[in-house]
Coordinates of C-alpha atoms and ligand atoms in Angstrom, one line a residue:
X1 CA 62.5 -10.9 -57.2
X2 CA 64.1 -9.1 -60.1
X3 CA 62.8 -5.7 -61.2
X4 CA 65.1 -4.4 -64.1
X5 CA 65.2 -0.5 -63.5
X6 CA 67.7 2.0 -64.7
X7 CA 69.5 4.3 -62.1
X8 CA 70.3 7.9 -62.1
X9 CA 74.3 6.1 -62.8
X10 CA 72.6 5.1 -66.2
X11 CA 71.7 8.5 -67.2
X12 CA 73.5 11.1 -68.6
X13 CA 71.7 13.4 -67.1
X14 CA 74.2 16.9 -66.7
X15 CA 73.6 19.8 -68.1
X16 CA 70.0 18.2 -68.8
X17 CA 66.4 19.3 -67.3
X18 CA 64.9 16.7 -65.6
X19 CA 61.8 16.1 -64.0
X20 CA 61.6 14.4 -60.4
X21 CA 58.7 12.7 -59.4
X22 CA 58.9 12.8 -55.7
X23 CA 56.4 12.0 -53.2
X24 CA 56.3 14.6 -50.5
X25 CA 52.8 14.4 -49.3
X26 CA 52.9 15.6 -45.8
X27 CA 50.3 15.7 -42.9
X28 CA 49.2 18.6 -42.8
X29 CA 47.6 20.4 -38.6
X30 CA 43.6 20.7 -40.0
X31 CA 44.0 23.7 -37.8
X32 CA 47.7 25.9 -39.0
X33 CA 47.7 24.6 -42.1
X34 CA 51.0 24.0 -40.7
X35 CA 53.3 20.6 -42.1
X36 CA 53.1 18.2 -39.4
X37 CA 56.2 16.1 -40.1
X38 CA 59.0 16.7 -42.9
X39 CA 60.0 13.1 -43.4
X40 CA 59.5 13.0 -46.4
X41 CA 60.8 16.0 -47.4
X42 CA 64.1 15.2 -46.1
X43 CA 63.9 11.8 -47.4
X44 CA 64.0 13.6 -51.1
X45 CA 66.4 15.6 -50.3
X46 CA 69.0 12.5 -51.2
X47 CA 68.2 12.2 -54.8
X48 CA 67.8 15.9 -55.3
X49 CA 71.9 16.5 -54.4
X50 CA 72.7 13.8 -56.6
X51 CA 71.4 16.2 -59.3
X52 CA 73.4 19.1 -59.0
X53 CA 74.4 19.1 -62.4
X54 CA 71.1 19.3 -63.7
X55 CA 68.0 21.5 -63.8
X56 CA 65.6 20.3 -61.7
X57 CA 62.2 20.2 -62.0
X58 CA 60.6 18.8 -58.7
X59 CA 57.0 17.7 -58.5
X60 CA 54.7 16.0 -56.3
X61 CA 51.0 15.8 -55.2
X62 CA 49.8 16.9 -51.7
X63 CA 46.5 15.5 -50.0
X64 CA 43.1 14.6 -51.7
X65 CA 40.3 16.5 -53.7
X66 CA 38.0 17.7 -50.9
X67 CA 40.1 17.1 -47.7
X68 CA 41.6 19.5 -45.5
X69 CA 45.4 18.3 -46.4
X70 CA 44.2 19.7 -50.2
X71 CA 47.3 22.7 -50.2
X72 CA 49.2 24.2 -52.1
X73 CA 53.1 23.3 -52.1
X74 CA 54.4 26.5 -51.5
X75 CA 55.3 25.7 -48.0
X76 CA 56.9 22.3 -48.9
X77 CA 59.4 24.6 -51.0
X78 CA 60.5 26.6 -48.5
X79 CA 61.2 23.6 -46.0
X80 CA 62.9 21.6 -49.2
X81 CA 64.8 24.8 -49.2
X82 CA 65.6 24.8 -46.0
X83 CA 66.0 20.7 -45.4
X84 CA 68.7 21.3 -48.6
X85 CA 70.2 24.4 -47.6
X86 CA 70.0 26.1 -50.9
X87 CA 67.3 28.3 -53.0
X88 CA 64.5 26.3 -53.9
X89 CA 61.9 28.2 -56.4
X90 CA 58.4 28.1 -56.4
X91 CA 55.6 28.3 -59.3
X92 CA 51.8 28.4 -58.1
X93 CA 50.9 26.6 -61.9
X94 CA 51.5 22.8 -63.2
X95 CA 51.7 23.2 -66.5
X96 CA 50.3 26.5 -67.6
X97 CA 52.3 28.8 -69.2
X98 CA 53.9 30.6 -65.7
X99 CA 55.3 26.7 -65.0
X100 CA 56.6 26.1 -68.4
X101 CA 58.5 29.9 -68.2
X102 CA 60.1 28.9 -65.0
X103 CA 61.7 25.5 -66.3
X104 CA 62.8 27.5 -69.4
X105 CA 64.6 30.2 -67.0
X106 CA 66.2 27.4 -65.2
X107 CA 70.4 27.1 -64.9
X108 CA 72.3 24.3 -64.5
X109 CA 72.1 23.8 -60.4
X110 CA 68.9 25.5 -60.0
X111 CA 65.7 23.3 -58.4
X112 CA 62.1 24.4 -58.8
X113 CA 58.9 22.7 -57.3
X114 CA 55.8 22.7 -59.4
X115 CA 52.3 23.5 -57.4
X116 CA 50.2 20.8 -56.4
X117 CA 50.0 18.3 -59.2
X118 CA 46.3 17.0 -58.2
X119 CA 45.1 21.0 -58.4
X120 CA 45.0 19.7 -62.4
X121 CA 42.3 17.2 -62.6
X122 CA 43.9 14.9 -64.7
X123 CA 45.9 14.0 -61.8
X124 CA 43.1 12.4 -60.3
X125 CA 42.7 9.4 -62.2
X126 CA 44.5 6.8 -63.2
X127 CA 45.3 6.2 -67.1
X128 CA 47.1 3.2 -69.7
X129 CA 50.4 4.5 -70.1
X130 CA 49.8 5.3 -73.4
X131 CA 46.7 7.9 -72.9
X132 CA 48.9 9.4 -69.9
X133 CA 51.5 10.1 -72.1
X134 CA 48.6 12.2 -73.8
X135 CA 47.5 14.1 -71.1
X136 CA 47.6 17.6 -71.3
X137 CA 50.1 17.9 -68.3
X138 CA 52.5 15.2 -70.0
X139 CA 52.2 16.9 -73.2
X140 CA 53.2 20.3 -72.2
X141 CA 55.6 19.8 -69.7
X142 CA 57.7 16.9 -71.7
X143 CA 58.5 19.3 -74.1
X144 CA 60.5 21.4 -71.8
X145 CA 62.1 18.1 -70.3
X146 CA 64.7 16.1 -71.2
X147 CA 64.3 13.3 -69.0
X148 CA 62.4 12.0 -65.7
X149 CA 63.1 10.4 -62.4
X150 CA 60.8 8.5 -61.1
X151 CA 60.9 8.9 -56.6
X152 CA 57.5 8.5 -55.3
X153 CA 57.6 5.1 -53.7
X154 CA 54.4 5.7 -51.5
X155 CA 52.7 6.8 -54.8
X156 CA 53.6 3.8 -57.0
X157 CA 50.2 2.2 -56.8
X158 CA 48.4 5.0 -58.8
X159 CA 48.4 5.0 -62.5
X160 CA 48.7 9.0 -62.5
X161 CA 50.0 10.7 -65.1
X162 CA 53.2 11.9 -63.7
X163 CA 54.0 8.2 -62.6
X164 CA 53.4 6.4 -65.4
X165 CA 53.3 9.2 -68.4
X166 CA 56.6 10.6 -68.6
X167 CA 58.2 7.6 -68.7
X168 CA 56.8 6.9 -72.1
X169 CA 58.1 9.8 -73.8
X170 CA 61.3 10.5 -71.6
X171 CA 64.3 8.7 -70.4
X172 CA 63.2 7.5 -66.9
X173 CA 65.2 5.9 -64.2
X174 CA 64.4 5.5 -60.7
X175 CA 65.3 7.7 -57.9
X176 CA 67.4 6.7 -55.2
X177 CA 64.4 6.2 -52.8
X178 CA 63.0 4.2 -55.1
X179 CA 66.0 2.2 -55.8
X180 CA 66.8 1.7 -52.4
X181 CA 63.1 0.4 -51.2
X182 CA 63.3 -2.1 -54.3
X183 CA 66.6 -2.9 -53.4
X184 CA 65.7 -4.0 -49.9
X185 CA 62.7 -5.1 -50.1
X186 CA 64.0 -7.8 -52.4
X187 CA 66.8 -8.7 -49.9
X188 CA 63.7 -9.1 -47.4
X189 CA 61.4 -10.9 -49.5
X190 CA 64.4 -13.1 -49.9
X191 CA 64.6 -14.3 -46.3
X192 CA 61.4 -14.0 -45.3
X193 CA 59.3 -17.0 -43.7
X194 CA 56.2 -18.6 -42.6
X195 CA 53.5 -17.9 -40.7
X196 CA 53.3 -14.5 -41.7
X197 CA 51.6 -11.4 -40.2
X198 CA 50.1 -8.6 -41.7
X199 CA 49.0 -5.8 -39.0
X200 CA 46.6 -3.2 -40.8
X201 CA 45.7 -0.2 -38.9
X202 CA 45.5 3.6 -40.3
X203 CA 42.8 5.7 -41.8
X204 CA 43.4 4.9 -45.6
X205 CA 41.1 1.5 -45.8
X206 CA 40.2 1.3 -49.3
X207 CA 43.8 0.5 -50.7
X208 CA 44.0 -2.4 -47.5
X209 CA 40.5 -3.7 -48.3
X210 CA 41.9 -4.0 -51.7
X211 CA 45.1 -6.4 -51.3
X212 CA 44.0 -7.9 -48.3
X213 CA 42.4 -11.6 -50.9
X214 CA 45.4 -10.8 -53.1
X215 CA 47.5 -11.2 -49.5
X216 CA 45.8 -14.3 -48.6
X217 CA 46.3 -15.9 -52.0
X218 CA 49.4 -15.5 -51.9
X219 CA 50.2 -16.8 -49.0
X220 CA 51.6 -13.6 -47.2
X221 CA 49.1 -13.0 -44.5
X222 CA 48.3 -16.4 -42.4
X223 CA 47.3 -13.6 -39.6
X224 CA 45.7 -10.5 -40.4
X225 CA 45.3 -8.7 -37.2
X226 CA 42.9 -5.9 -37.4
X227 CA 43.4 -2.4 -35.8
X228 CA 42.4 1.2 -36.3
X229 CA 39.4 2.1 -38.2
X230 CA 39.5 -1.1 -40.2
X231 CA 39.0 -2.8 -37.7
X232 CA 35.7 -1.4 -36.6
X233 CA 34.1 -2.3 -40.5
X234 CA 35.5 -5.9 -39.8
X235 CA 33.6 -5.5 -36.4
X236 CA 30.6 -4.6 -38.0
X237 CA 30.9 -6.5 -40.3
X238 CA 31.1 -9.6 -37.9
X239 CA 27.9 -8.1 -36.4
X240 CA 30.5 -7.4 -32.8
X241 CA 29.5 -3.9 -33.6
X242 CA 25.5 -3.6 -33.9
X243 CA 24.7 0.6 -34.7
X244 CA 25.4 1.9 -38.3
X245 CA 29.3 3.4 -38.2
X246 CA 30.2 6.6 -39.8
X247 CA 29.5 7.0 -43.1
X248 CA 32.7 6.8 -44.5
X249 CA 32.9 3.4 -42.4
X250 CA 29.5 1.8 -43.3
X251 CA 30.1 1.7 -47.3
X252 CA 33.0 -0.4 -46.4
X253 CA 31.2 -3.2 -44.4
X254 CA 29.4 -5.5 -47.7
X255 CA 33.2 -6.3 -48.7
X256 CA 34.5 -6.5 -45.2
X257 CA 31.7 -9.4 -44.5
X258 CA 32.5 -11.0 -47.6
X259 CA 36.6 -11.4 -47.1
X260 CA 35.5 -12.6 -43.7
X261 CA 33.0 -15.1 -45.0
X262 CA 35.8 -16.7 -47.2
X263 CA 38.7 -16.1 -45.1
X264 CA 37.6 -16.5 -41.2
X265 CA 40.3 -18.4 -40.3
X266 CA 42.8 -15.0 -41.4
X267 CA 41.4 -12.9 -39.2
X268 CA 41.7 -11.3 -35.4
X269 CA 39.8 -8.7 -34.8
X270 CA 40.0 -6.7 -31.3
X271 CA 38.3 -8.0 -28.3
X272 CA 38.7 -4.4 -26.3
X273 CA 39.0 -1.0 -27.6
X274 CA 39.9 2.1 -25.9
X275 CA 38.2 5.1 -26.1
X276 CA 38.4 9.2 -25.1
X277 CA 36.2 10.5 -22.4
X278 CA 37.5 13.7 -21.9
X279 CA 41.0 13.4 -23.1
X280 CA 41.5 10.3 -20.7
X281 CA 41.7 6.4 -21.8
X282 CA 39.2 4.3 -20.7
X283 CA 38.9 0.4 -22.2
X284 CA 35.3 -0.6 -23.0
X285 CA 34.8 -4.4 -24.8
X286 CA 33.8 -3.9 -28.3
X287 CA 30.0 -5.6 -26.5
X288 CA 29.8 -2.1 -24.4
X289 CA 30.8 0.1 -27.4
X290 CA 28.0 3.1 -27.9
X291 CA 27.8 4.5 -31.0
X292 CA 28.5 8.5 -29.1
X293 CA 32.1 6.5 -28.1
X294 CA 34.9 8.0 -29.7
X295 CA 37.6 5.0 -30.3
X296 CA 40.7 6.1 -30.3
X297 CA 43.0 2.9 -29.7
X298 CA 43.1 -1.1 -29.8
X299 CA 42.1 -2.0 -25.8
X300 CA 45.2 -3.5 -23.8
X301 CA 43.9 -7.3 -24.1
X302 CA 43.8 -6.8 -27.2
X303 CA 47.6 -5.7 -27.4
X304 CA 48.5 -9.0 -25.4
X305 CA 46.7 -11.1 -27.6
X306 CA 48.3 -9.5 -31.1
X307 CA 51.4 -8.9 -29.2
X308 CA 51.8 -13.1 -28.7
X309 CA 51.1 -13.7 -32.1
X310 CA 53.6 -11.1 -33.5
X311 CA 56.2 -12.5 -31.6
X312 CA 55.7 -16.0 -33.0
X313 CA 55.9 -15.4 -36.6
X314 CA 58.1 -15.5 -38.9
X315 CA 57.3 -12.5 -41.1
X316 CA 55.5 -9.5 -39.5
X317 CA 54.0 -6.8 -41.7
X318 CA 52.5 -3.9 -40.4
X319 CA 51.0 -0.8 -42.2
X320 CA 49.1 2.0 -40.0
X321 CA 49.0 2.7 -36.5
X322 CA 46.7 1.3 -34.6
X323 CA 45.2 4.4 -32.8
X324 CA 45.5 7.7 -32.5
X325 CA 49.7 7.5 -31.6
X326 CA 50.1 11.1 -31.7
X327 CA 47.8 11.5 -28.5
X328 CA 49.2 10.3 -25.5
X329 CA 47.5 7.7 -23.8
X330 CA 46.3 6.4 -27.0
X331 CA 49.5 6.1 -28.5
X332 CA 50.3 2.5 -26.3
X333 CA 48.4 0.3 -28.8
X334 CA 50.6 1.5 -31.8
X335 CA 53.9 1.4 -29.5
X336 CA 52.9 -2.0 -27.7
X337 CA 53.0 -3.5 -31.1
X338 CA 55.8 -1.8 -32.7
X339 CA 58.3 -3.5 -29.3
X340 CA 56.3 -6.3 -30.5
X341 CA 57.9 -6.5 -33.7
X342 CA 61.1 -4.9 -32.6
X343 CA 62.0 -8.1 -30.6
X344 CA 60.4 -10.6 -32.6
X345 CA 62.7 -13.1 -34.1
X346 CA 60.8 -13.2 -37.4
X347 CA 61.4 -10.7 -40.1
X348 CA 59.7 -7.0 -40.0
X349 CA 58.3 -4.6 -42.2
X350 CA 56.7 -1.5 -41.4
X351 CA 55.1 0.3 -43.7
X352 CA 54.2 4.2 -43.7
X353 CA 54.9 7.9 -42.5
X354 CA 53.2 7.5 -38.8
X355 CA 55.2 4.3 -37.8
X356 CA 58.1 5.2 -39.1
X357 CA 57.6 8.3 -37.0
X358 CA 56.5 6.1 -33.9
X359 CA 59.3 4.0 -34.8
X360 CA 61.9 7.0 -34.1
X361 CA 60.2 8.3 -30.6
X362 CA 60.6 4.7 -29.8
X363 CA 64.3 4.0 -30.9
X364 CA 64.0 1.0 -32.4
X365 CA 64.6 1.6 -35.9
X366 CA 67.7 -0.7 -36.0
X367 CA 65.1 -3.3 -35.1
X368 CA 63.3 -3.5 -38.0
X369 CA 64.4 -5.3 -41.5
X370 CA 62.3 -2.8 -43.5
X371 CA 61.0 0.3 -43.2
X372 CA 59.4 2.0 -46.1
X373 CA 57.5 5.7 -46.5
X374 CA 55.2 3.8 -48.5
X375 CA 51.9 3.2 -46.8
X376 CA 48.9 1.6 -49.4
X377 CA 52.1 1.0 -52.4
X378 CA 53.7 -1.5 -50.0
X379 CA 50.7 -3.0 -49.0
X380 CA 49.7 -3.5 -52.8
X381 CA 53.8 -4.8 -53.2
X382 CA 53.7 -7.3 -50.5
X383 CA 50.3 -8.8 -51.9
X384 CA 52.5 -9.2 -55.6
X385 CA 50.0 -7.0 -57.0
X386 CA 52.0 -4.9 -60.2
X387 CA 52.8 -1.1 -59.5
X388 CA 52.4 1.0 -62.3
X389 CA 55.4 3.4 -61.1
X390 CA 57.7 -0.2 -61.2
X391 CA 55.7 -1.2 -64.4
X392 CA 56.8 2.1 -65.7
X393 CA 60.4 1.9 -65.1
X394 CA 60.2 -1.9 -66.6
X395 CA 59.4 -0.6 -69.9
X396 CA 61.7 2.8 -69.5
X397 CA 64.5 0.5 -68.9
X398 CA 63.4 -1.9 -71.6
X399 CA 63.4 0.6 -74.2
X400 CA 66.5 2.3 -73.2
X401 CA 68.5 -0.3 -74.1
X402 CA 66.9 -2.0 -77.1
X403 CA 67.6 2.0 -78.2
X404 CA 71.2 1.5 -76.9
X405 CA 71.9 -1.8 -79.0
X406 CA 70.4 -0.1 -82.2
X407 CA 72.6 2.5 -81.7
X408 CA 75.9 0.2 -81.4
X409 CA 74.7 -1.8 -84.1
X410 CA 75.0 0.7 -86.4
X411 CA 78.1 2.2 -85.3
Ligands
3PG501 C1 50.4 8.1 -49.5 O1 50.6 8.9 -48.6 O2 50.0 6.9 -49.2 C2 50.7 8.5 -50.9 O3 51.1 9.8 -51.0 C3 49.5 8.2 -51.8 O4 48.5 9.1 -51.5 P1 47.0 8.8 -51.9 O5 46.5 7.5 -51.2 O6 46.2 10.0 -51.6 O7 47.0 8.5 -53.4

């Protein structure tokens, strides 16, 4: 795998202002409002110090239209602040007039975090490079810019404005999160063997529904084992599961049943699943499940079946936890199969904020080949389906140096 991508090395970029695109969507408590886990955050932290000559302009989107993690940034600027140990500024606009005043008052040194980029509705939808670069938010803030980094891995399967419209009018380079994901995750696509795994588990199912025939094609998921809430469409689906499910669930069943039509041989779905009467675990087969059951975990037979086949393959990929880890009880499911990986012989990728925070609690971290924030972007990259964010930096690099040769061809 070769992706030709320029660096923050290749840049001059002191004295400049540049735009970061990070990705610091955090979970946020439904309840505080609070940030849930800074991961992230931190994680950004890294390129932001390799800036210190610059003027930095930091941006990033934070939950989705109509959810409850839908909030402003402000908070994410004082724990950056705090995470970096240094004054990081705040503006409540994206590219309005109060945002564009703030980059011009920036000095050399200085960082400021833009507000929410999806509170602009352009954000929202994905573009061709060439009409994001003539977006409104493009447009107005480029002209205060004088280059961009592109460092939001986890976001580089949306075709959003900031991820692939800067980098048509703007230096761009990558970050060094997203330098050091691509840079790994070639070294483990390198080595990595047959019969593969692929574990899907989490809440986000439309981006997994979405790779899972590109996954099969091309050959990287012999095995898909199926946990968390996808796994109870694929039981419906299957007609294991025999009342309507949610209705967020249900509209996902018509494409479930047709994977599993052409691909039944890919696919283990859970035998047992454990569910939450009154804050204690009970397992129930998926034949007993009521509709008024609340599933909060793969069942333990279940764990010992996808446990043995883990352990026996030769590439294991997991994205999403398998239940609801951050309860206990419910977290053994998720944990079960992380150890799973963590002693298999096989190579291991886990993709995602929650198992990379289950992988901590757990200690195993030095266990695992790869470990990426990304959760749906890795999924889409281990299917070979093209990013926009790596197209972007393709044709960044690209036209950097065809500019480059011009230039020493006429000196
Ligand atoms: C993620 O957490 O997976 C990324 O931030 C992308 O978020 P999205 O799925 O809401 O686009």
């Amino acid at each position: 795998m070769d992706i030709e991508f320029l660096t923050i090395d290749d840049l001059d970029l002191a004295g400049k202002t540049v735009l970061v695109r990070v990705d610091i969507n955090t979970p946020v408590d439904p309840n505080t409002g609070g940030l849930l886990e800074i991961n992230r955050i931190k994680e950004c932290s890294v390129t932001l110090r390799s800036l210190e000559d610059s003027k930095v302009v930091v941006a990033s989107h934070q939950g989705r239209v109509g959810r409850y993690d839908y909030v402003s940034m402000r908070l994410h600027a004082k724990v950056l602040s705090e995470v970096m140990d240094r004054e990081v500024k705040f503006v409540d606009d994206v590219f309005g007039k109060a945002a564009r005043e703030a980059i011009e008052n920036l000095k050399v040194g200085e960082i400021l975090l833009l507000e929410n980029l999806r509170f602009t509705a352009e954000e929202n939808f994905e573009f061709s490079p060439e009409d994001a670069a003539k977006t409104h938010i493009v447009r107005n803030l480029s002209k205060h810019l004088d280059a961009c980094v592109l460092d939001a891995f986890p976001t580089a399967h949306r075709a959003h404005p900031s991820i692939v419209g800067f980098a048509e009018v703007l230096p761009t380079c990558a970050g060094r999160l997203v330098a050091k994901e691509l840079k790994s995750l070639s070294r483990v696509v390198l080595t990595a063997k047959a019969p593969y795994t692929t574990v899907l588990g989490g809440a986000k199912i439309s981006d997994r529904l979405e790779a899972i025939d590109a996954l099969i094609e091309n050959g990287k998921a012999d095995n898909v084992l199926l946990t968390g809430l996808i796994a109870q469409v694929f039981l419906k689906a299957a007609n294991k599961i025999k009342f309507p499910l949610q209705k967020d669930l249900e509209k996902y069943v018509p494409r479930a049943r047709e994977l599993l039509n052409r691909y039944s041989e890919n696919f283990y779905m859970p035998d047992d699943l454990a569910i939450n009467k009154n804050g204690e675990r009970v397992e129930v087969r998926v034949e007993e499940l009521k509709p008024d059951m609340q599933v909060y975990d793969i069942g333990e037979q279940t764990i010992r079946k996808y446990s043995k086949i883990i352990r026996s393959s030769g590439t294991v990929f997991m994205s999403g936890p398998p239940g609801f880890f951050e309860k206990v009880g419910f977290d053994k499911g998720t944990n079960e199969l992380i150890l799973a990986l963590a002693s298999s012989l096989g190579t291991t990728i886990i993709s995602g904020g929650h198992l990379t925070a289950a992988l901590e609690r757990l200690g195993v971290k030095e266990w695992i080949d790869h470990i990426s924030t990304a959760g749906g972007a890795l999924v889409m990259f281990m299917a070979g389906k093209r990013l926009p964010l790596i197209e972007a930096l393709k044709r960044a690099s690209k036209r950097w140096r065809e500019e480059k040769a011009l230039q020493q061809s006429r000196a």
